[in-house]
Short mmCIF file of C-alpha atoms and ligand atoms in Angstrom, two decimals:
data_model
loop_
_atom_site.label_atom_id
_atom_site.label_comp_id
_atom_site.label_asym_id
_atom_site.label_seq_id
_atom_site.Cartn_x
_atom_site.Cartn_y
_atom_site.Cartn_z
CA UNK D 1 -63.01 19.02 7.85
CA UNK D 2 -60.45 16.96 9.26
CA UNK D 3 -60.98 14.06 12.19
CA UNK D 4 -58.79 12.74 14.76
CA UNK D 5 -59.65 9.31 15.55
CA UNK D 6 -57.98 8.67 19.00
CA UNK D 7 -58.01 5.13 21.49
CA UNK D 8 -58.39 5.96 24.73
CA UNK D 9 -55.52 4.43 27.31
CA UNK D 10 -54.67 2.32 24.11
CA UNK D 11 -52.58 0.06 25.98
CA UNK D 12 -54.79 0.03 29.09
CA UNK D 13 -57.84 -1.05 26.76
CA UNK D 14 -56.19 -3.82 25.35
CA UNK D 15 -54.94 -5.59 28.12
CA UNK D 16 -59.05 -5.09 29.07
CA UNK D 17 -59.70 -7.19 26.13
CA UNK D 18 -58.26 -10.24 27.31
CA UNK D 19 -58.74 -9.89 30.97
CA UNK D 20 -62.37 -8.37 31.97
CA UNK D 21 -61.39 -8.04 35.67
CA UNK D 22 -58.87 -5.22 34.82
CA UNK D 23 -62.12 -3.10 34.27
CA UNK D 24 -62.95 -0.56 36.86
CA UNK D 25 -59.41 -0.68 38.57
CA UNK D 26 -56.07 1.29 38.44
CA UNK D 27 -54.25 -0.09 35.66
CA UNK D 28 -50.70 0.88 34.07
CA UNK D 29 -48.68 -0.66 31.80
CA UNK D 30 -44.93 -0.31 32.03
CA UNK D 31 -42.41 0.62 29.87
CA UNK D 32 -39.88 -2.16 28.32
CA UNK D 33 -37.93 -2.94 31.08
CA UNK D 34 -40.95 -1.94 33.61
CA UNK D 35 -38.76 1.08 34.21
CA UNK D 36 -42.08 3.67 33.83
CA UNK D 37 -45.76 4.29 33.33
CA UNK D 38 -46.45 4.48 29.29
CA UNK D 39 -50.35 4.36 29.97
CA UNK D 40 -52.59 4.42 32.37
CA UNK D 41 -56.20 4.07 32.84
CA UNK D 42 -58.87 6.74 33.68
CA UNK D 43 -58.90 5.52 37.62
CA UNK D 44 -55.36 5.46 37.40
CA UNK D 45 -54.71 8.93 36.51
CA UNK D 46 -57.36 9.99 38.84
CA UNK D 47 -55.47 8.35 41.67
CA UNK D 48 -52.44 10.71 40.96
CA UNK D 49 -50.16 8.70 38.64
CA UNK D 50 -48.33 11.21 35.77
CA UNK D 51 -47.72 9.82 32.38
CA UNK D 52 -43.76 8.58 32.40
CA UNK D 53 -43.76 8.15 36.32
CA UNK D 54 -40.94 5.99 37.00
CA UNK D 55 -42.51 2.55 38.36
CA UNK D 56 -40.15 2.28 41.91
CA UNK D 57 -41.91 5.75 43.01
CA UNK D 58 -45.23 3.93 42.71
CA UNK D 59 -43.71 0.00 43.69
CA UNK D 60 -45.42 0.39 46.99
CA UNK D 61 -49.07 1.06 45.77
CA UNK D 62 -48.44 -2.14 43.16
CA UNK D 63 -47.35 -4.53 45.95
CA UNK D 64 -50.54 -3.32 48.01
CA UNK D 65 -52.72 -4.31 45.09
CA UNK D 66 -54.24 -0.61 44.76
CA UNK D 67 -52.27 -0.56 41.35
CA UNK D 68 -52.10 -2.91 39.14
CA UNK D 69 -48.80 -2.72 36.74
CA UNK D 70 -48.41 -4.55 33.58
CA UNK D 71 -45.35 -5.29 31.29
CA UNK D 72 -46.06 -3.87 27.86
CA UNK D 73 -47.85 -6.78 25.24
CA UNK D 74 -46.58 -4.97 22.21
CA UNK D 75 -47.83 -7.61 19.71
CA UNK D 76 -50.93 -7.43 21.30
CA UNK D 77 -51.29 -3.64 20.66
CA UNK D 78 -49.82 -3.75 17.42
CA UNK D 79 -52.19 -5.99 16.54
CA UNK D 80 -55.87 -4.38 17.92
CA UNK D 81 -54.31 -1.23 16.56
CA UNK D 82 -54.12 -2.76 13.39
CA UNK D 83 -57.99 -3.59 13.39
CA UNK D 84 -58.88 -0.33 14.84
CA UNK D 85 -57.79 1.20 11.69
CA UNK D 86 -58.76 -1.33 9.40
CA UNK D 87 -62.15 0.23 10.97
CA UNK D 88 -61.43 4.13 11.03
CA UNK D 89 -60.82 3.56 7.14
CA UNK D 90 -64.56 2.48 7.11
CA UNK D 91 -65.70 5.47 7.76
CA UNK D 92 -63.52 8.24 6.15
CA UNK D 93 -62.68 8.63 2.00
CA UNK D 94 -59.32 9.39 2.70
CA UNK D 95 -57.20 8.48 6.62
CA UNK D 96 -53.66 9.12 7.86
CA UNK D 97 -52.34 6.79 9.98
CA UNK D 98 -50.96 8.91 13.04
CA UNK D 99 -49.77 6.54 15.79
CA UNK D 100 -50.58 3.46 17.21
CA UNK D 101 -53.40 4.29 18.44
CA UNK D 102 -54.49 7.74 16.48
CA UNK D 103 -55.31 8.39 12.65
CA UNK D 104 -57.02 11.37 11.11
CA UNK D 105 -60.15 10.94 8.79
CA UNK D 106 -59.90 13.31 5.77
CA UNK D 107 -63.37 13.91 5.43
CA UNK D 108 -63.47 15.77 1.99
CA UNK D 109 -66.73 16.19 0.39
CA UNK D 110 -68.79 14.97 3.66
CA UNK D 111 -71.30 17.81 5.22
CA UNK D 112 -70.27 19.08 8.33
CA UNK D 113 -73.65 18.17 9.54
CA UNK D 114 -73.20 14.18 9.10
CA UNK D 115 -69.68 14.33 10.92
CA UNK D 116 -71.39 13.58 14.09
CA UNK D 117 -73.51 10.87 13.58
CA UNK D 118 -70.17 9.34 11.79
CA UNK D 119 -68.27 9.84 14.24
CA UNK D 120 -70.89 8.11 17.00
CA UNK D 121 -70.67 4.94 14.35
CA UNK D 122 -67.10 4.77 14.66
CA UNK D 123 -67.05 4.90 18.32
CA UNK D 124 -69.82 2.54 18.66
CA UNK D 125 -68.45 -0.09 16.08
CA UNK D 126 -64.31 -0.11 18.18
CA UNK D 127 -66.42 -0.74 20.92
CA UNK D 128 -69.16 -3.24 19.67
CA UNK D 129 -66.10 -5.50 17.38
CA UNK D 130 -62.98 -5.19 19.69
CA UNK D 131 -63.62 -3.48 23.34
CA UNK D 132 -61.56 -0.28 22.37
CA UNK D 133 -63.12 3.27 23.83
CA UNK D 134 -62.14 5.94 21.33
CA UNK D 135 -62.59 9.53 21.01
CA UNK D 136 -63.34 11.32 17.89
CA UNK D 137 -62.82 15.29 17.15
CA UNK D 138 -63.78 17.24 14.06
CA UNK D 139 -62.01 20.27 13.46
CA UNK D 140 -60.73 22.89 10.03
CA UNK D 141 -58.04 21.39 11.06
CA UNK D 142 -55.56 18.99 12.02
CA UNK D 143 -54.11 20.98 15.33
CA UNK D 144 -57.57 21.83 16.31
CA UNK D 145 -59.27 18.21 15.92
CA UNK D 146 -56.54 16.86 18.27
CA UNK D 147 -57.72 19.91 20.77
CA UNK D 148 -61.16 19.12 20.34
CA UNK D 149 -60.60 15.28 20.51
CA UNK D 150 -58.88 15.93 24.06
CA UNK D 151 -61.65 17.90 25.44
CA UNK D 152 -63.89 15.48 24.43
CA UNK D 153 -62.08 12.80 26.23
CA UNK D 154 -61.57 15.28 29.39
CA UNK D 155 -65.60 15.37 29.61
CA UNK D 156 -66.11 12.03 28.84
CA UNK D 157 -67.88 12.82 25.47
CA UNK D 158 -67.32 10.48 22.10
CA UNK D 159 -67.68 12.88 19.22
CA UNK D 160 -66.73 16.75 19.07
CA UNK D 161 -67.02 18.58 16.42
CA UNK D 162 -66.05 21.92 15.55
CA UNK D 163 -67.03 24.12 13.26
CA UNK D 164 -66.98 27.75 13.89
CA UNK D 165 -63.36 28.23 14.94
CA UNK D 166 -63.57 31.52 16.90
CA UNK D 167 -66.11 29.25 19.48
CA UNK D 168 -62.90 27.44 21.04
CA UNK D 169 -60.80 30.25 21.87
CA UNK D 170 -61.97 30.40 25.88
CA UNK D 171 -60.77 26.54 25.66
CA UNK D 172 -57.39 27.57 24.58
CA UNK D 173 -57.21 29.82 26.51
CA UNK D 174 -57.17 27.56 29.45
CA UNK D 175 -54.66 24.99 27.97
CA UNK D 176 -50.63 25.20 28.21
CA UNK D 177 -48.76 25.68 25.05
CA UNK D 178 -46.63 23.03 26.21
CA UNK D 179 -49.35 20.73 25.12
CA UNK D 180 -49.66 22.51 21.65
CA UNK D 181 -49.34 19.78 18.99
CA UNK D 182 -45.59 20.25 17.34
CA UNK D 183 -44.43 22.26 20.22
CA UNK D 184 -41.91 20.45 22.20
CA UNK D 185 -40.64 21.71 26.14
CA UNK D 186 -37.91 23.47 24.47
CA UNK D 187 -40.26 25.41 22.35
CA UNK D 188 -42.32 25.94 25.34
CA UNK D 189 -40.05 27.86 26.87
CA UNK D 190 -38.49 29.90 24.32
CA UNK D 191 -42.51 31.16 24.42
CA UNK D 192 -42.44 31.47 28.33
CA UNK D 193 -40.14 34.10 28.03
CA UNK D 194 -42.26 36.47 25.68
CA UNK D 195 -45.44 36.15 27.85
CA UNK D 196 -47.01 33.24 25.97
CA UNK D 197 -48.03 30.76 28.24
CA UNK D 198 -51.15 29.32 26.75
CA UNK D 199 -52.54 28.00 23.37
CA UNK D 200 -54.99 30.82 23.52
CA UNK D 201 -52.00 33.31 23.71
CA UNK D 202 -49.81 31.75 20.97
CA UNK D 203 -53.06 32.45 18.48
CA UNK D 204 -53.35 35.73 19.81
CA UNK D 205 -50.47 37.05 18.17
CA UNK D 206 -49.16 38.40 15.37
CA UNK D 207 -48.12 36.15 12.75
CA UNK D 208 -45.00 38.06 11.80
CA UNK D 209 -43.93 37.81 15.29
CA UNK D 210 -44.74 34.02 14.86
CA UNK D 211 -42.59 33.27 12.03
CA UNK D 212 -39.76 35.49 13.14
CA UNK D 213 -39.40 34.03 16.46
CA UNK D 214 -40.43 30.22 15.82
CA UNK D 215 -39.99 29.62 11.95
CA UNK D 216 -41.95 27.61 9.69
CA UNK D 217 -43.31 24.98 12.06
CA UNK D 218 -44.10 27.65 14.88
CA UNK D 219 -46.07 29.32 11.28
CA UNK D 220 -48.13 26.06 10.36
CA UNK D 221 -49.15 25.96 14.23
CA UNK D 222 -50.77 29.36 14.24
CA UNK D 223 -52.50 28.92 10.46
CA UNK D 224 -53.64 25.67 12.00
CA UNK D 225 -54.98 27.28 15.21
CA UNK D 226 -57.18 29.60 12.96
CA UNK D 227 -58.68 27.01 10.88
CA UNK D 228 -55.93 26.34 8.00
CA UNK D 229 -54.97 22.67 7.61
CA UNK D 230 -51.64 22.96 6.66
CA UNK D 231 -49.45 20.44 8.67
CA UNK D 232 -48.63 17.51 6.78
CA UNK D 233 -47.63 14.21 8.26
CA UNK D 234 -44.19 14.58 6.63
CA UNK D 235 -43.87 17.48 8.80
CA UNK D 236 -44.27 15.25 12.11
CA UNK D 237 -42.87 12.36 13.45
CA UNK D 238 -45.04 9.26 12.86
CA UNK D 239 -44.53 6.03 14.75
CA UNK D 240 -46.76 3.48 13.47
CA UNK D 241 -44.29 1.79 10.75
CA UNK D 242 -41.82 1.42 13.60
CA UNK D 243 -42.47 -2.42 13.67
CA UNK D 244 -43.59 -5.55 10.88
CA UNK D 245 -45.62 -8.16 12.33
CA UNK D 246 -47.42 -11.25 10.29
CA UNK D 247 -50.42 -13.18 12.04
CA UNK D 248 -52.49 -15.97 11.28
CA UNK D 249 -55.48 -17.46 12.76
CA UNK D 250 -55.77 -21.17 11.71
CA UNK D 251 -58.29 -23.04 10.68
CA UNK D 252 -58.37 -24.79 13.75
CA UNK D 253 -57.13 -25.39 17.35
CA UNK D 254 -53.36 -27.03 17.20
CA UNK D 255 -50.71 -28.48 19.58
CA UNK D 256 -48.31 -29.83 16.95
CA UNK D 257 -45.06 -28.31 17.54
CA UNK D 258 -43.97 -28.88 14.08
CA UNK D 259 -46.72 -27.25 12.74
CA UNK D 260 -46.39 -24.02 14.91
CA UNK D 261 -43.01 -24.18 14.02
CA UNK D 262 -43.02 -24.00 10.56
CA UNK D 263 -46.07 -20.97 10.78
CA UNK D 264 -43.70 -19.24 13.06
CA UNK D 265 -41.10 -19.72 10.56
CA UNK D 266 -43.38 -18.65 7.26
CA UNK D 267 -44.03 -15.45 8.98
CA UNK D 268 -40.67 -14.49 10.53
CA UNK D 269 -39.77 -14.96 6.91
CA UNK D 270 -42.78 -13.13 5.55
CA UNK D 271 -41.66 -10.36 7.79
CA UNK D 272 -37.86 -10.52 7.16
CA UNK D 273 -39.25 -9.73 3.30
CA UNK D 274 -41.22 -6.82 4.09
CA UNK D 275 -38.63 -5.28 6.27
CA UNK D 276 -35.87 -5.65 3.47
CA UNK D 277 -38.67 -4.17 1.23
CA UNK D 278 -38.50 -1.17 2.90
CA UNK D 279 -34.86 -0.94 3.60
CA UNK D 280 -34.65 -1.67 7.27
CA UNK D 281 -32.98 -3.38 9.66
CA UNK D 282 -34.10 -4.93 13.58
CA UNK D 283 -32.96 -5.23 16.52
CA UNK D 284 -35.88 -6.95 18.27
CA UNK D 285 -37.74 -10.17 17.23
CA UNK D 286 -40.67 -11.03 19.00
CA UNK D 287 -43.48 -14.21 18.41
CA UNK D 288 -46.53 -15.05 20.23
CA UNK D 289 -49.09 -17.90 20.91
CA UNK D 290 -53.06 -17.74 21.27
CA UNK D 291 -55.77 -19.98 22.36
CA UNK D 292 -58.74 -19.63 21.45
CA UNK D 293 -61.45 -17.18 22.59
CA UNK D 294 -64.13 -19.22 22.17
CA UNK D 295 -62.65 -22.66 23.37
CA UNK D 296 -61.25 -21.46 27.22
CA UNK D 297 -63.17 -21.48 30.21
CA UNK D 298 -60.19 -20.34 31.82
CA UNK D 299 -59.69 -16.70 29.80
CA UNK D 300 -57.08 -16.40 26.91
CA UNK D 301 -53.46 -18.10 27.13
CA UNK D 302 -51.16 -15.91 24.94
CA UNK D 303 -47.60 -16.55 25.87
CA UNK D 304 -44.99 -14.36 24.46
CA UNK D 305 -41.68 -13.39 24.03
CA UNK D 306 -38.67 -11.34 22.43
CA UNK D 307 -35.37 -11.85 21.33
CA UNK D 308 -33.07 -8.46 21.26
CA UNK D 309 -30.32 -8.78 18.18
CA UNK D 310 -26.54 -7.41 19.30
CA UNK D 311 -26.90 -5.66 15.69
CA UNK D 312 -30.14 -4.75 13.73
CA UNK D 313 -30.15 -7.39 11.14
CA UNK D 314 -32.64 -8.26 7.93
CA UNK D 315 -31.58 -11.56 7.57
CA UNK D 316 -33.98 -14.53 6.94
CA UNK D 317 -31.94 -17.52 8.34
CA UNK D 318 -31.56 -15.22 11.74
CA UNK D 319 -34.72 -13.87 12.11
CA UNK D 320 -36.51 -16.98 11.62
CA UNK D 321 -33.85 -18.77 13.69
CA UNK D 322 -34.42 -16.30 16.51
CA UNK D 323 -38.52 -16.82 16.00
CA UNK D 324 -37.97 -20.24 16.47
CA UNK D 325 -35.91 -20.08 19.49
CA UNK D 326 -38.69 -17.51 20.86
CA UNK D 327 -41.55 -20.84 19.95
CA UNK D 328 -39.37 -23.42 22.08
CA UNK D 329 -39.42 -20.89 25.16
CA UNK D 330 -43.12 -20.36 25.10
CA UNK D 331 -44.96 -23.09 23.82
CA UNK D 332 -46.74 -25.08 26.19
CA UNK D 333 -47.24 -29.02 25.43
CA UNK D 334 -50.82 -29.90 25.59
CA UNK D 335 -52.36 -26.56 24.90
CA UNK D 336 -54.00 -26.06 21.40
CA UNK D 337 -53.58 -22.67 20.03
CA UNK D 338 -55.52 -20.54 17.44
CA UNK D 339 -53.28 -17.99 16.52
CA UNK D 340 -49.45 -17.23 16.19
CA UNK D 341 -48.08 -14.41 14.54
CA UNK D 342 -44.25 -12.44 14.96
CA UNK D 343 -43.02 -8.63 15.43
CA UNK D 344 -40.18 -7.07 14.35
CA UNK D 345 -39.18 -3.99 15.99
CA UNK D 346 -36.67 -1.26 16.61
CA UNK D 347 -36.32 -0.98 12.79
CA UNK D 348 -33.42 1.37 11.51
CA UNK D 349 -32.13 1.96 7.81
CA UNK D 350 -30.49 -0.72 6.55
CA UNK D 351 -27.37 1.64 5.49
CA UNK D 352 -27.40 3.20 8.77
CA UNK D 353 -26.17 0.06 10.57
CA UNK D 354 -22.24 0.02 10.15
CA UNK D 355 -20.05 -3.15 11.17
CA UNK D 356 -19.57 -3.54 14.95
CA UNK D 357 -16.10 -2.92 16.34
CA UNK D 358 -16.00 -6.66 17.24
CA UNK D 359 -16.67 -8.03 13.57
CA UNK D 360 -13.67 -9.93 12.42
CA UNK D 361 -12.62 -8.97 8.60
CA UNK D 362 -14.44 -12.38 8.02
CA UNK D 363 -17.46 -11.32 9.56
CA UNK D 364 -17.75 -8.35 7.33
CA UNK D 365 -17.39 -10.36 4.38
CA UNK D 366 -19.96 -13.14 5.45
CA UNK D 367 -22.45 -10.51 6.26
CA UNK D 368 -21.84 -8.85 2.56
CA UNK D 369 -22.56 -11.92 1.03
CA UNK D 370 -25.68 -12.88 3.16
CA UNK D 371 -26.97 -9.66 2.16
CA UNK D 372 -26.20 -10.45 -1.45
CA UNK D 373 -27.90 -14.05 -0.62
CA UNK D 374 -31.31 -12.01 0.51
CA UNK D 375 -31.62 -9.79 -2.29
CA UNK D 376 -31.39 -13.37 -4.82
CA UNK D 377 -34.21 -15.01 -2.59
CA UNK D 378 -35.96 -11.73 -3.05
CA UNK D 379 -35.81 -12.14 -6.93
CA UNK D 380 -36.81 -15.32 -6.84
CA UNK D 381 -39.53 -14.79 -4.94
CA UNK D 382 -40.61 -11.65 -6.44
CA UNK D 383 -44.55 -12.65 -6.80
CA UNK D 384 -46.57 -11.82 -3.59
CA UNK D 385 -48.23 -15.06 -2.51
CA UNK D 386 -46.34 -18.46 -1.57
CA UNK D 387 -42.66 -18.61 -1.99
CA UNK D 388 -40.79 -20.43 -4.95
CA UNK D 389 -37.58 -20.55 -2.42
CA UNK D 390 -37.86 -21.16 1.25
CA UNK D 391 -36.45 -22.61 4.53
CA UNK D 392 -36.65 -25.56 5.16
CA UNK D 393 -38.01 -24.41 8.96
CA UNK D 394 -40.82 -23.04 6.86
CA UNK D 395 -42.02 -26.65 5.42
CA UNK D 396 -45.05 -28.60 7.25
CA UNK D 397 -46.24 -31.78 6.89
CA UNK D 398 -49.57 -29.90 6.52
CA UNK D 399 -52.52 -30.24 8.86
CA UNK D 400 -55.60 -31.27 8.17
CA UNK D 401 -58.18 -29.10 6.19
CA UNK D 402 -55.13 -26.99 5.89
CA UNK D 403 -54.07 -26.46 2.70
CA UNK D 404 -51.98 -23.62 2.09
CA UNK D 405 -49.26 -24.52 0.08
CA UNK D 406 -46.79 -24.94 2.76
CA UNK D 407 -46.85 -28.83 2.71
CA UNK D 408 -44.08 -30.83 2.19
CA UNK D 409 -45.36 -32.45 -1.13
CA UNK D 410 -43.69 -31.04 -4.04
CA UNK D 411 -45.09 -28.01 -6.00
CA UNK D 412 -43.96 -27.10 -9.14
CA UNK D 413 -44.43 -23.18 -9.39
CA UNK D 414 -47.04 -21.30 -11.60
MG1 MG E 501 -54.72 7.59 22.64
#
């Protein structure tokens, strides 16, 4: 049996987790630029707003105070999502992370009849340890745990699971084949024409027609649909690894600027490793502040911001600059913070990115040796652990009951 572990109005649910008086009103959060809706909560999508609604049709209903509209928090949401897994993986022997905000439990060698009471642990533990509603369907298969997870989420119910696969035919029956997992609009269409209009349809026929009309992917739908996992993630488009973030919490509350500083710069260039580790480039830098939860009478301060690169680059000395740059627009004198931490996102390939039209012959050649310059300090510091070679941005005078390596006394490496 295979589970799909899904957060309800991810984005929605996290802003809830700072800010309690979000609960029980129409909430969206807004796309990058605030151009549209990219999630909603449940009493905003029973008040009529569509997934992808463009935010000026709705600007009205905002400036009323009815809705409430929210520019996206991405480190934020990277960063429950991060724990939310770290929990799913709990639970099942084997997970794939989905999406942001989905993952499906292989759940080899567990008896259908303990996938329920599982499944009720998982829910109750995202809730219990970070706030985060999620929905949980068992299925044969991949396809049909999504379908199950969604009517579960339609009734309001946790856990589904499904076992005899015949049973959820009348429910496919009622849904469109548009919202068939792996079926795009296009797709949908194509169907249209041959009299398929639901999911219940699409299983219902033949699955020479099938093949011969949709192909190999159209295939691995209907074997899905009848209880055959057979859709790998290689066969879908993931998001998750579409972003590298480091965080810290420290040991204690600080409001030395040096000190946030240099963290800001240790994990800008933590992250500048990873993402040369796996061959990519960025085009967004982002770094965040956070006080602490425990300390503030006056809710969470967690001031943020992003820096957007004219090309994707995996460069140290400019992602770190750029971090730092971020750190002298958002810090706040006076204010102790717990927690700091920095995102890289829009990653591409590394090859993919060619030289801009307004790089000078120099320019080329600079960037060809910088690159040359990364992979050394990549060699050197080889080991995982504390660097042999770093910036000097990166170097703290340390901080008391803080010792982590970073401070400025000399350190001969092991
Ligand atoms: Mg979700």
């Amino acid at each position: 049996m295979v589970g799909l572990a899904d957060c309800n109005n991810f984005f929605v649910s996290c802003e809830r987790t700072l800010n309690p008086a979000l609960e029980n009103r129409a909430v969206v959060v807004l796309s990058n630029n605030d151009g549209c809706v990219v999630a909603r909560s449940n009493e905003a999508k029973r008040s009529g707003i569509k997934m992808g609604q463009p935010a000026f049709q709705i600007k009205d209903r905002i400036q009323s105070g009815e809705i409430i509209a929210l520019s996206g928090n991405h480190l934020l949401y990277r960063d429950i999502s991060l724990k939310v897994h770290d929990i799913f993986r709990r639970y099942a022997p084997k997970t794939l992370d989905y999406s942001v905000d989905e993952a499906f439990l292989i759940m080899d060698g567990i008896p259908e009849s303990e996938l329920k009471a599982i499944g009720e642990a998982i829910a109750a533990n995202c809730w219990d340890e970070l706030h985060i509603p999620v929905t949980i369907g068992f299925a044969p298969s991949k396809t049909l745990a999504k379908i199950v997870s969604e009517n579960c989420k339609k009734r309001g119910r946790r856990v589904g699971v499904l076992v005899n696969v015949e049973s959820v035919r009348p429910v496919l029956q009622k849904m469109s084949i548009s919202d068939l997992w792996g079926i795009g609009r296009r797709l949908s269409k194509r169907l249209y024409a041959s009299g398929v209009y639901t999911i219940g349809d699409f299983a219902d026929k033949d699955l020479w027609w099938i093949r011969a009309t949709l192909g190999i992917n159209g295939e691995r739908s209907w074997r899905e649909l009848h209880g055959e996992d057979c859709i790998e993630l290689s066969h879908v488009q993931t998001t998750l690894q579409d972003s590298v973030s480091e965080s810290r919490t420290f040991p204690e509350d600080v409001d030395d600027y040096d000190y946030l500083r240099a963290r800001i710069a240790i994990y800008a260039a933590d992250c500048s490793k990873k993402l040369r580790a796996m061959g990519g480039a960025c085009k967004i830098v982002g770094a965040m502040l956070q006080t602490n939860r425990f300390h503030q009478e006056r809710g969470v301060a967690r001031p943020e911001g992003f820096l957007r690169f004219d090309d994707p680059t995996d460069d140290t000395v400019v992602i770190c600059n750029a971090a730092i740059s971020i750190l002298e627009r958002i810090y706040i004198p006076d204010i102790a913070f717990k927690r700091a931490a920095v995102w890289l996102g829009e990653i591409v390939p590394k090859q993919s990115v060619l030289p801009s039209l307004f790089d000078s012959q120099e320019s080329i050649k600079e960037k060809a040796s910088r690159t040359l310059l990364m992979k050394a300090i990549d060699n050197i510091n080889i080991s995982p652990g504390m660097p042999v070679l770093k910036l000097a941005s990166q170097i703290t005078q340390g901080h008391p009951g803080h010792n982590d390596g970073y401070s400025s006394s000399f350190q001969a490496p092991k």
